[in-house]
Amino acid sequence: MEFLASLAETPLARALITSSTLYLLVNAAHILGIGMLFGAILALDLRLLGLAPVIPLAVIAPYLSRLAGAGVLIAVVTGLCLFSVRPLEYVRNPAFLAKLGLVALGLLNVAVVHFNSGWRTVLAGNAPTTALRFSAVLSIVLWISAVIAGRWIGFL
């Protein structure tokens, strides 16, 4: 716990604590990252499930996947910054812990999808497999749940 307490004393955490503008900008960037991630993932998952069949998956899947990856990067970096402001409070917050677990499961699902032959099949221009469609449903549920858990943090 000493390590966590020391995070709140880092120059970055002190700057975020003392500057409402900096905290606001980092928080806004965190929301932007989440929006990029969720928007891209939701569009991709819905396409995998058959929505907008005129848009070729082989064309849109790599783009949406990279956009979601950029969103994850932004959300993680800014999330670590925000975490540094009150680390001891966050690690005791069940909603925060739920969010972390759900994000981990979402990222695990992404890894399973991308290292699965079903993903390569889609990139080759073929229809998504049943397993890939199941992963799309799971993805939607996990990412919506992570967003809800993230909003819940402030209420506990």
Tab-separated table of N, CA and C in Angstrom:
chain	number	residue	atom	x	y	z
A	1	MET	N	0.816	-1.201	0.000
A	1	MET	CA	0.000	0.000	0.000
A	1	MET	C	0.860	1.266	0.000
A	2	GLU	N	2.078	1.132	0.487
A	2	GLU	CA	2.973	2.293	0.482
A	2	GLU	C	3.231	2.770	-0.942
A	3	PHE	N	3.417	1.804	-1.837
A	3	PHE	CA	3.652	2.174	-3.231
A	3	PHE	C	2.479	2.970	-3.777
A	4	LEU	N	1.254	2.498	-3.498
A	4	LEU	CA	0.066	3.202	-3.991
A	4	LEU	C	-0.022	4.603	-3.391
A	5	ALA	N	0.247	4.710	-2.102
A	5	ALA	CA	0.199	6.030	-1.463
A	5	ALA	C	1.234	6.971	-2.079
A	6	SER	N	2.381	6.422	-2.453
A	6	SER	CA	3.432	7.266	-3.032
A	6	SER	C	3.062	7.765	-4.436
A	7	LEU	N	2.150	7.065	-5.109
A	7	LEU	CA	1.714	7.518	-6.437
A	7	LEU	C	1.073	8.903	-6.365
A	8	ALA	N	0.335	9.142	-5.299
A	8	ALA	CA	-0.342	10.432	-5.153
A	8	ALA	C	0.633	11.570	-4.878
A	9	GLU	N	1.889	11.231	-4.631
A	9	GLU	CA	2.906	12.260	-4.365
A	9	GLU	C	3.821	12.499	-5.563
A	10	THR	N	3.578	11.810	-6.675
A	10	THR	CA	4.404	12.016	-7.857
A	10	THR	C	4.119	13.403	-8.446
A	11	PRO	N	5.074	13.953	-9.189
A	11	PRO	CA	4.830	15.276	-9.794
A	11	PRO	C	3.575	15.321	-10.677
A	12	LEU	N	3.335	14.244	-11.413
A	12	LEU	CA	2.142	14.220	-12.263
A	12	LEU	C	0.872	14.278	-11.417
A	13	ALA	N	0.803	13.449	-10.383
A	13	ALA	CA	-0.385	13.440	-9.526
A	13	ALA	C	-0.564	14.790	-8.843
A	14	ARG	N	0.512	15.380	-8.365
A	14	ARG	CA	0.430	16.693	-7.706
A	14	ARG	C	-0.082	17.747	-8.695
A	15	ALA	N	0.392	17.672	-9.935
A	15	ALA	CA	-0.066	18.636	-10.948
A	15	ALA	C	-1.557	18.459	-11.225
A	16	LEU	N	-2.008	17.214	-11.306
A	16	LEU	CA	-3.426	16.959	-11.540
A	16	LEU	C	-4.278	17.410	-10.361
A	17	ILE	N	-3.765	17.223	-9.159
A	17	ILE	CA	-4.504	17.605	-7.955
A	17	ILE	C	-4.602	19.128	-7.839
A	18	THR	N	-3.538	19.810	-8.165
A	18	THR	CA	-3.518	21.263	-7.965
A	18	THR	C	-4.073	22.056	-9.150
A	19	SER	N	-4.200	21.443	-10.301
A	19	SER	CA	-4.700	22.160	-11.471
A	19	SER	C	-6.022	21.553	-11.939
A	20	SER	N	-7.087	22.270	-11.682
A	20	SER	CA	-8.389	21.764	-12.135
A	20	SER	C	-8.451	21.700	-13.661
A	21	THR	N	-7.729	22.574	-14.341
A	21	THR	CA	-7.726	22.566	-15.809
A	21	THR	C	-7.022	21.326	-16.340
A	22	LEU	N	-5.870	21.001	-15.773
A	22	LEU	CA	-5.140	19.812	-16.227
A	22	LEU	C	-5.953	18.561	-15.964
A	23	TYR	N	-6.543	18.459	-14.785
A	23	TYR	CA	-7.372	17.300	-14.464
A	23	TYR	C	-8.540	17.202	-15.443
A	24	LEU	N	-9.173	18.327	-15.721
A	24	LEU	CA	-10.286	18.360	-16.673
A	24	LEU	C	-9.859	17.851	-18.046
A	25	LEU	N	-8.699	18.299	-18.525
A	25	LEU	CA	-8.217	17.892	-19.851
A	25	LEU	C	-7.868	16.409	-19.899
A	26	VAL	N	-7.229	15.905	-18.845
A	26	VAL	CA	-6.885	14.477	-18.798
A	26	VAL	C	-8.158	13.645	-18.718
A	27	ASN	N	-9.123	14.096	-17.917
A	27	ASN	CA	-10.394	13.397	-17.807
A	27	ASN	C	-11.119	13.387	-19.155
A	28	ALA	N	-11.112	14.516	-19.852
A	28	ALA	CA	-11.741	14.596	-21.172
A	28	ALA	C	-11.045	13.668	-22.166
A	29	ALA	N	-9.716	13.605	-22.103
A	29	ALA	CA	-8.970	12.699	-22.980
A	29	ALA	C	-9.304	11.243	-22.656
A	30	HIS	N	-9.519	10.936	-21.375
A	30	HIS	CA	-9.904	9.575	-20.976
A	30	HIS	C	-11.263	9.214	-21.599
A	31	ILE	N	-12.191	10.143	-21.519
A	31	ILE	CA	-13.515	9.914	-22.106
A	31	ILE	C	-13.409	9.779	-23.623
A	32	LEU	N	-12.575	10.581	-24.252
A	32	LEU	CA	-12.351	10.468	-25.693
A	32	LEU	C	-11.803	9.080	-26.047
A	33	GLY	N	-10.828	8.623	-25.291
A	33	GLY	CA	-10.265	7.289	-25.533
A	33	GLY	C	-11.310	6.199	-25.401
A	34	ILE	N	-12.130	6.300	-24.367
A	34	ILE	CA	-13.203	5.316	-24.168
A	34	ILE	C	-14.187	5.381	-25.333
A	35	GLY	N	-14.513	6.609	-25.763
A	35	GLY	CA	-15.429	6.759	-26.899
A	35	GLY	C	-14.870	6.155	-28.173
A	36	MET	N	-13.586	6.402	-28.418
A	36	MET	CA	-12.941	5.815	-29.611
A	36	MET	C	-12.968	4.294	-29.534
A	37	LEU	N	-12.596	3.764	-28.382
A	37	LEU	CA	-12.570	2.312	-28.189
A	37	LEU	C	-13.960	1.724	-28.373
A	38	PHE	N	-14.905	2.237	-27.611
A	38	PHE	CA	-16.235	1.647	-27.630
A	38	PHE	C	-16.935	1.859	-28.967
A	39	GLY	N	-16.800	3.053	-29.537
A	39	GLY	CA	-17.437	3.314	-30.826
A	39	GLY	C	-16.933	2.389	-31.916
A	40	ALA	N	-15.619	2.225	-31.975
A	40	ALA	CA	-15.032	1.357	-32.998
A	40	ALA	C	-15.389	-0.110	-32.756
A	41	ILE	N	-15.302	-0.529	-31.504
A	41	ILE	CA	-15.619	-1.928	-31.182
A	41	ILE	C	-17.089	-2.230	-31.448
A	42	LEU	N	-17.964	-1.324	-31.038
A	42	LEU	CA	-19.395	-1.558	-31.259
A	42	LEU	C	-19.709	-1.645	-32.751
A	43	ALA	N	-19.137	-0.726	-33.532
A	43	ALA	CA	-19.371	-0.771	-34.988
A	43	ALA	C	-18.857	-2.079	-35.585
A	44	LEU	N	-17.679	-2.503	-35.159
A	44	LEU	CA	-17.111	-3.754	-35.672
A	44	LEU	C	-17.945	-4.955	-35.237
A	45	ASP	N	-18.314	-4.990	-33.968
A	45	ASP	CA	-19.098	-6.122	-33.469
A	45	ASP	C	-20.453	-6.209	-34.166
A	46	LEU	N	-21.095	-5.065	-34.353
A	46	LEU	CA	-22.394	-5.082	-35.041
A	46	LEU	C	-22.238	-5.526	-36.490
A	47	ARG	N	-21.166	-5.133	-37.129
A	47	ARG	CA	-20.916	-5.585	-38.509
A	47	ARG	C	-20.665	-7.086	-38.535
A	48	LEU	N	-19.903	-7.589	-37.549
A	48	LEU	CA	-19.665	-9.042	-37.462
A	48	LEU	C	-20.968	-9.809	-37.262
A	49	LEU	N	-21.931	-9.160	-36.601
A	49	LEU	CA	-23.224	-9.798	-36.351
A	49	LEU	C	-24.200	-9.643	-37.516
A	50	GLY	N	-23.759	-8.978	-38.596
A	50	GLY	CA	-24.581	-8.922	-39.796
A	50	GLY	C	-25.169	-7.577	-40.132
A	51	LEU	N	-24.990	-6.562	-39.295
A	51	LEU	CA	-25.503	-5.233	-39.599
A	51	LEU	C	-24.680	-4.614	-40.726
A	52	ALA	N	-25.321	-3.910	-41.618
A	52	ALA	CA	-24.672	-3.237	-42.753
A	52	ALA	C	-23.829	-4.200	-43.600
A	53	PRO	N	-24.459	-5.231	-44.139
A	53	PRO	CA	-23.711	-6.241	-44.892
A	53	PRO	C	-23.072	-5.726	-46.180
A	54	VAL	N	-23.476	-4.544	-46.651
A	54	VAL	CA	-22.869	-4.017	-47.873
A	54	VAL	C	-21.444	-3.503	-47.632
A	55	ILE	N	-21.099	-3.264	-46.371
A	55	ILE	CA	-19.737	-2.799	-46.040
A	55	ILE	C	-18.863	-4.040	-45.874
A	56	PRO	N	-17.847	-4.195	-46.723
A	56	PRO	CA	-17.004	-5.392	-46.641
A	56	PRO	C	-16.210	-5.444	-45.333
A	57	LEU	N	-16.356	-6.541	-44.610
A	57	LEU	CA	-15.626	-6.724	-43.356
A	57	LEU	C	-14.119	-6.664	-43.566
A	58	ALA	N	-13.653	-7.216	-44.663
A	58	ALA	CA	-12.212	-7.236	-44.925
A	58	ALA	C	-11.644	-5.826	-45.035
A	59	VAL	N	-12.480	-4.865	-45.418
A	59	VAL	CA	-12.038	-3.473	-45.555
A	59	VAL	C	-12.148	-2.743	-44.219
A	60	ILE	N	-13.271	-2.899	-43.551
A	60	ILE	CA	-13.536	-2.089	-42.353
A	60	ILE	C	-12.929	-2.679	-41.073
A	61	ALA	N	-12.784	-3.983	-40.990
A	61	ALA	CA	-12.290	-4.613	-39.756
A	61	ALA	C	-10.897	-4.133	-39.344
A	62	PRO	N	-9.931	-4.084	-40.248
A	62	PRO	CA	-8.604	-3.597	-39.817
A	62	PRO	C	-8.636	-2.146	-39.339
A	63	TYR	N	-9.393	-1.301	-40.027
A	63	TYR	CA	-9.479	0.116	-39.646
A	63	TYR	C	-10.107	0.272	-38.260
A	64	LEU	N	-11.265	-0.368	-38.051
A	64	LEU	CA	-11.944	-0.245	-36.766
A	64	LEU	C	-11.118	-0.865	-35.640
A	65	SER	N	-10.432	-1.932	-35.943
A	65	SER	CA	-9.584	-2.578	-34.948
A	65	SER	C	-8.439	-1.657	-34.511
A	66	ARG	N	-7.806	-0.989	-35.474
A	66	ARG	CA	-6.723	-0.043	-35.138
A	66	ARG	C	-7.260	1.172	-34.391
A	67	LEU	N	-8.430	1.659	-34.783
A	67	LEU	CA	-9.041	2.782	-34.082
A	67	LEU	C	-9.348	2.414	-32.630
A	68	ALA	N	-9.863	1.220	-32.420
A	68	ALA	CA	-10.125	0.751	-31.058
A	68	ALA	C	-8.818	0.631	-30.277
A	69	GLY	N	-7.766	0.153	-30.924
A	69	GLY	CA	-6.464	0.050	-30.272
A	69	GLY	C	-5.937	1.403	-29.839
A	70	ALA	N	-6.110	2.423	-30.680
A	70	ALA	CA	-5.701	3.782	-30.308
A	70	ALA	C	-6.533	4.272	-29.129
A	71	GLY	N	-7.815	3.954	-29.127
A	71	GLY	CA	-8.679	4.324	-28.005
A	71	GLY	C	-8.247	3.671	-26.709
A	72	VAL	N	-7.872	2.397	-26.780
A	72	VAL	CA	-7.377	1.689	-25.591
A	72	VAL	C	-6.126	2.373	-25.062
A	73	LEU	N	-5.214	2.688	-25.955
A	73	LEU	CA	-3.967	3.331	-25.539
A	73	LEU	C	-4.246	4.661	-24.830
A	74	ILE	N	-5.085	5.486	-25.412
A	74	ILE	CA	-5.432	6.768	-24.799
A	74	ILE	C	-6.118	6.551	-23.449
A	75	ALA	N	-7.076	5.638	-23.402
A	75	ALA	CA	-7.822	5.391	-22.163
A	75	ALA	C	-6.918	4.848	-21.058
A	76	VAL	N	-5.994	3.967	-21.395
A	76	VAL	CA	-5.105	3.400	-20.378
A	76	VAL	C	-4.137	4.451	-19.846
A	77	VAL	N	-3.514	5.204	-20.743
A	77	VAL	CA	-2.550	6.224	-20.299
A	77	VAL	C	-3.241	7.278	-19.436
A	78	THR	N	-4.361	7.788	-19.903
A	78	THR	CA	-5.065	8.805	-19.116
A	78	THR	C	-5.676	8.212	-17.854
A	79	GLY	N	-6.119	6.967	-17.920
A	79	GLY	CA	-6.659	6.297	-16.738
A	79	GLY	C	-5.612	6.136	-15.650
A	80	LEU	N	-4.389	5.810	-16.045
A	80	LEU	CA	-3.308	5.716	-15.058
A	80	LEU	C	-3.025	7.079	-14.423
A	81	CYS	N	-3.094	8.121	-15.230
A	81	CYS	CA	-2.911	9.476	-14.687
A	81	CYS	C	-4.006	9.793	-13.664
A	82	LEU	N	-5.250	9.526	-14.012
A	82	LEU	CA	-6.364	9.800	-13.100
A	82	LEU	C	-6.280	8.937	-11.846
A	83	PHE	N	-5.880	7.691	-12.009
A	83	PHE	CA	-5.714	6.784	-10.873
A	83	PHE	C	-4.696	7.324	-9.877
A	84	SER	N	-3.642	7.960	-10.379
A	84	SER	CA	-2.568	8.445	-9.514
A	84	SER	C	-3.029	9.522	-8.532
A	85	VAL	N	-4.153	10.158	-8.811
A	85	VAL	CA	-4.648	11.226	-7.943
A	85	VAL	C	-5.166	10.670	-6.615
A	86	ARG	N	-5.850	9.526	-6.662
A	86	ARG	CA	-6.433	8.919	-5.454
A	86	ARG	C	-6.309	7.390	-5.500
A	87	PRO	N	-5.101	6.867	-5.578
A	87	PRO	CA	-4.940	5.422	-5.770
A	87	PRO	C	-5.518	4.564	-4.649
A	88	LEU	N	-5.366	4.987	-3.405
A	88	LEU	CA	-5.882	4.182	-2.293
A	88	LEU	C	-7.401	4.122	-2.296
A	89	GLU	N	-8.041	5.207	-2.666
A	89	GLU	CA	-9.505	5.203	-2.747
A	89	GLU	C	-9.980	4.289	-3.873
A	90	TYR	N	-9.291	4.367	-5.012
A	90	TYR	CA	-9.712	3.556	-6.157
A	90	TYR	C	-9.560	2.056	-5.903
A	91	VAL	N	-8.464	1.634	-5.295
A	91	VAL	CA	-8.272	0.191	-5.091
A	91	VAL	C	-9.242	-0.384	-4.067
A	92	ARG	N	-9.905	0.482	-3.314
A	92	ARG	CA	-10.914	0.034	-2.342
A	92	ARG	C	-12.336	0.160	-2.899
A	93	ASN	N	-12.459	0.635	-4.120
A	93	ASN	CA	-13.765	0.874	-4.718
A	93	ASN	C	-14.176	-0.339	-5.550
A	94	PRO	N	-15.253	-1.034	-5.158
A	94	PRO	CA	-15.662	-2.238	-5.900
A	94	PRO	C	-16.003	-1.966	-7.366
A	95	ALA	N	-16.526	-0.794	-7.665
A	95	ALA	CA	-16.853	-0.463	-9.054
A	95	ALA	C	-15.581	-0.324	-9.879
A	96	PHE	N	-14.550	0.279	-9.304
A	96	PHE	CA	-13.268	0.408	-10.000
A	96	PHE	C	-12.671	-0.974	-10.265
A	97	LEU	N	-12.731	-1.837	-9.256
A	97	LEU	CA	-12.200	-3.193	-9.424
A	97	LEU	C	-13.002	-3.969	-10.464
A	98	ALA	N	-14.309	-3.772	-10.465
A	98	ALA	CA	-15.154	-4.414	-11.481
A	98	ALA	C	-14.785	-3.905	-12.868
A	99	LYS	N	-14.578	-2.585	-12.987
A	99	LYS	CA	-14.193	-2.003	-14.276
A	99	LYS	C	-12.893	-2.620	-14.769
A	100	LEU	N	-11.904	-2.701	-13.890
A	100	LEU	CA	-10.623	-3.296	-14.293
A	100	LEU	C	-10.795	-4.741	-14.751
A	101	GLY	N	-11.593	-5.506	-14.020
A	101	GLY	CA	-11.838	-6.896	-14.406
A	101	GLY	C	-12.533	-7.003	-15.744
A	102	LEU	N	-13.522	-6.160	-15.961
A	102	LEU	CA	-14.256	-6.181	-17.229
A	102	LEU	C	-13.380	-5.738	-18.398
A	103	VAL	N	-12.552	-4.728	-18.180
A	103	VAL	CA	-11.621	-4.294	-19.230
A	103	VAL	C	-10.639	-5.422	-19.541
A	104	ALA	N	-10.144	-6.090	-18.505
A	104	ALA	CA	-9.223	-7.216	-18.725
A	104	ALA	C	-9.904	-8.318	-19.543
A	105	LEU	N	-11.145	-8.626	-19.215
A	105	LEU	CA	-11.883	-9.641	-19.979
A	105	LEU	C	-12.132	-9.177	-21.415
A	106	GLY	N	-12.433	-7.890	-21.584
A	106	GLY	CA	-12.626	-7.346	-22.929
A	106	GLY	C	-11.361	-7.462	-23.755
A	107	LEU	N	-10.221	-7.128	-23.144
A	107	LEU	CA	-8.942	-7.220	-23.857
A	107	LEU	C	-8.563	-8.673	-24.139
A	108	LEU	N	-8.896	-9.563	-23.217
A	108	LEU	CA	-8.659	-10.995	-23.451
A	108	LEU	C	-9.495	-11.474	-24.636
A	109	ASN	N	-10.736	-11.021	-24.704
A	109	ASN	CA	-11.597	-11.372	-25.832
A	109	ASN	C	-11.007	-10.855	-27.145
A	110	VAL	N	-10.475	-9.631	-27.129
A	110	VAL	CA	-9.825	-9.071	-28.319
A	110	VAL	C	-8.658	-9.958	-28.744
A	111	ALA	N	-7.835	-10.373	-27.778
A	111	ALA	CA	-6.677	-11.216	-28.089
A	111	ALA	C	-7.125	-12.548	-28.680
A	112	VAL	N	-8.154	-13.151	-28.082
A	112	VAL	CA	-8.660	-14.432	-28.593
A	112	VAL	C	-9.149	-14.264	-30.028
A	113	VAL	N	-9.883	-13.182	-30.280
A	113	VAL	CA	-10.406	-12.932	-31.627
A	113	VAL	C	-9.268	-12.749	-32.631
A	114	HIS	N	-8.303	-11.912	-32.285
A	114	HIS	CA	-7.245	-11.583	-33.244
A	114	HIS	C	-6.257	-12.723	-33.493
A	115	PHE	N	-6.155	-13.647	-32.566
A	115	PHE	CA	-5.245	-14.776	-32.769
A	115	PHE	C	-5.991	-16.039	-33.167
A	116	ASN	N	-7.222	-15.874	-33.577
A	116	ASN	CA	-8.070	-16.985	-33.969
A	116	ASN	C	-8.170	-17.031	-35.495
A	117	SER	N	-8.358	-18.195	-36.030
A	117	SER	CA	-8.457	-18.336	-37.481
A	117	SER	C	-9.701	-17.643	-38.041
A	118	GLY	N	-10.732	-17.449	-37.213
A	118	GLY	CA	-11.938	-16.763	-37.665
A	118	GLY	C	-11.651	-15.327	-38.082
A	119	TRP	N	-10.732	-14.661	-37.388
A	119	TRP	CA	-10.352	-13.289	-37.727
A	119	TRP	C	-9.642	-13.269	-39.080
A	120	ARG	N	-8.732	-14.209	-39.283
A	120	ARG	CA	-8.021	-14.285	-40.569
A	120	ARG	C	-8.998	-14.596	-41.707
A	121	THR	N	-10.013	-15.383	-41.410
A	121	THR	CA	-11.037	-15.706	-42.404
A	121	THR	C	-11.787	-14.444	-42.832
A	122	VAL	N	-12.134	-13.604	-41.858
A	122	VAL	CA	-12.839	-12.350	-42.151
A	122	VAL	C	-11.943	-11.415	-42.956
A	123	LEU	N	-10.680	-11.321	-42.572
A	123	LEU	CA	-9.751	-10.448	-43.290
A	123	LEU	C	-9.524	-10.921	-44.719
A	124	ALA	N	-9.723	-12.205	-44.957
A	124	ALA	CA	-9.591	-12.751	-46.309
A	124	ALA	C	-10.854	-12.539	-47.137
A	125	GLY	N	-11.881	-11.955	-46.525
A	125	GLY	CA	-13.098	-11.646	-47.272
A	125	GLY	C	-14.222	-12.642	-47.091
A	126	ASN	N	-14.071	-13.567	-46.168
A	126	ASN	CA	-15.109	-14.562	-45.928
A	126	ASN	C	-16.026	-14.141	-44.782
A	127	ALA	N	-17.127	-14.855	-44.659
A	127	ALA	CA	-18.112	-14.550	-43.608
A	127	ALA	C	-17.548	-14.905	-42.227
A	128	PRO	N	-17.990	-14.188	-41.198
A	128	PRO	CA	-17.533	-14.505	-39.838
A	128	PRO	C	-18.039	-15.869	-39.390
A	129	THR	N	-17.211	-16.539	-38.618
A	129	THR	CA	-17.586	-17.843	-38.074
A	129	THR	C	-18.570	-17.649	-36.921
A	130	THR	N	-19.211	-18.730	-36.521
A	130	THR	CA	-20.110	-18.679	-35.369
A	130	THR	C	-19.348	-18.268	-34.113
A	131	ALA	N	-18.145	-18.765	-33.943
A	131	ALA	CA	-17.328	-18.407	-32.777
A	131	ALA	C	-17.012	-16.915	-32.774
A	132	LEU	N	-16.732	-16.357	-33.930
A	132	LEU	CA	-16.429	-14.932	-34.024
A	132	LEU	C	-17.678	-14.104	-33.716
A	133	ARG	N	-18.809	-14.558	-34.145
A	133	ARG	CA	-20.057	-13.855	-33.827
A	133	ARG	C	-20.367	-13.932	-32.331
A	134	PHE	N	-20.083	-15.066	-31.728
A	134	PHE	CA	-20.253	-15.186	-30.276
A	134	PHE	C	-19.324	-14.212	-29.556
A	135	SER	N	-18.084	-14.119	-30.034
A	135	SER	CA	-17.130	-13.173	-29.443
A	135	SER	C	-17.596	-11.735	-29.598
A	136	ALA	N	-18.289	-11.436	-30.694
A	136	ALA	CA	-18.818	-10.084	-30.908
A	136	ALA	C	-19.901	-9.766	-29.877
A	137	VAL	N	-20.780	-10.705	-29.610
A	137	VAL	CA	-21.816	-10.501	-28.586
A	137	VAL	C	-21.165	-10.335	-27.215
A	138	LEU	N	-20.208	-11.205	-26.904
A	138	LEU	CA	-19.491	-11.118	-25.638
A	138	LEU	C	-18.790	-9.767	-25.511
A	139	SER	N	-18.187	-9.306	-26.588
A	139	SER	CA	-17.505	-8.018	-26.608
A	139	SER	C	-18.459	-6.879	-26.279
A	140	ILE	N	-19.606	-6.864	-26.902
A	140	ILE	CA	-20.597	-5.810	-26.653
A	140	ILE	C	-20.987	-5.806	-25.174
A	141	VAL	N	-21.265	-6.976	-24.628
A	141	VAL	CA	-21.661	-7.078	-23.222
A	141	VAL	C	-20.534	-6.616	-22.295
A	142	LEU	N	-19.316	-7.065	-22.565
A	142	LEU	CA	-18.186	-6.703	-21.699
A	142	LEU	C	-17.895	-5.206	-21.727
A	143	TRP	N	-17.852	-4.599	-22.913
A	143	TRP	CA	-17.502	-3.181	-22.998
A	143	TRP	C	-18.608	-2.289	-22.459
A	144	ILE	N	-19.872	-2.643	-22.685
A	144	ILE	CA	-20.964	-1.871	-22.076
A	144	ILE	C	-20.873	-1.988	-20.553
A	145	SER	N	-20.612	-3.180	-20.065
A	145	SER	CA	-20.489	-3.387	-18.618
A	145	SER	C	-19.321	-2.595	-18.037
A	146	ALA	N	-18.204	-2.531	-18.762
A	146	ALA	CA	-17.045	-1.761	-18.294
A	146	ALA	C	-17.380	-0.277	-18.218
A	147	VAL	N	-18.106	0.231	-19.200
A	147	VAL	CA	-18.506	1.643	-19.180
A	147	VAL	C	-19.439	1.905	-17.995
A	148	ILE	N	-20.382	1.016	-17.765
A	148	ILE	CA	-21.297	1.176	-16.630
A	148	ILE	C	-20.524	1.136	-15.316
A	149	ALA	N	-19.609	0.196	-15.181
A	149	ALA	CA	-18.811	0.115	-13.962
A	149	ALA	C	-17.985	1.382	-13.777
A	150	GLY	N	-17.454	1.915	-14.864
A	150	GLY	CA	-16.684	3.160	-14.796
A	150	GLY	C	-17.532	4.324	-14.303
A	151	ARG	N	-18.745	4.409	-14.759
A	151	ARG	CA	-19.637	5.480	-14.288
A	151	ARG	C	-20.017	5.252	-12.831
A	152	TRP	N	-20.104	4.001	-12.423
A	152	TRP	CA	-20.516	3.625	-11.067
A	152	TRP	C	-19.470	4.050	-10.035
A	153	ILE	N	-18.218	4.176	-10.457
A	153	ILE	CA	-17.122	4.509	-9.536
A	153	ILE	C	-17.452	5.745	-8.718
A	154	GLY	N	-17.938	6.763	-9.348
A	154	GLY	CA	-18.224	8.024	-8.658
A	154	GLY	C	-19.390	7.954	-7.673
A	155	PHE	N	-20.166	6.878	-7.731
A	155	PHE	CA	-21.337	6.764	-6.858
A	155	PHE	C	-21.057	5.925	-5.627
A	156	LEU	N	-19.866	5.328	-5.543
A	156	LEU	CA	-19.547	4.505	-4.371
A	156	LEU	C	-18.529	5.179	-3.484
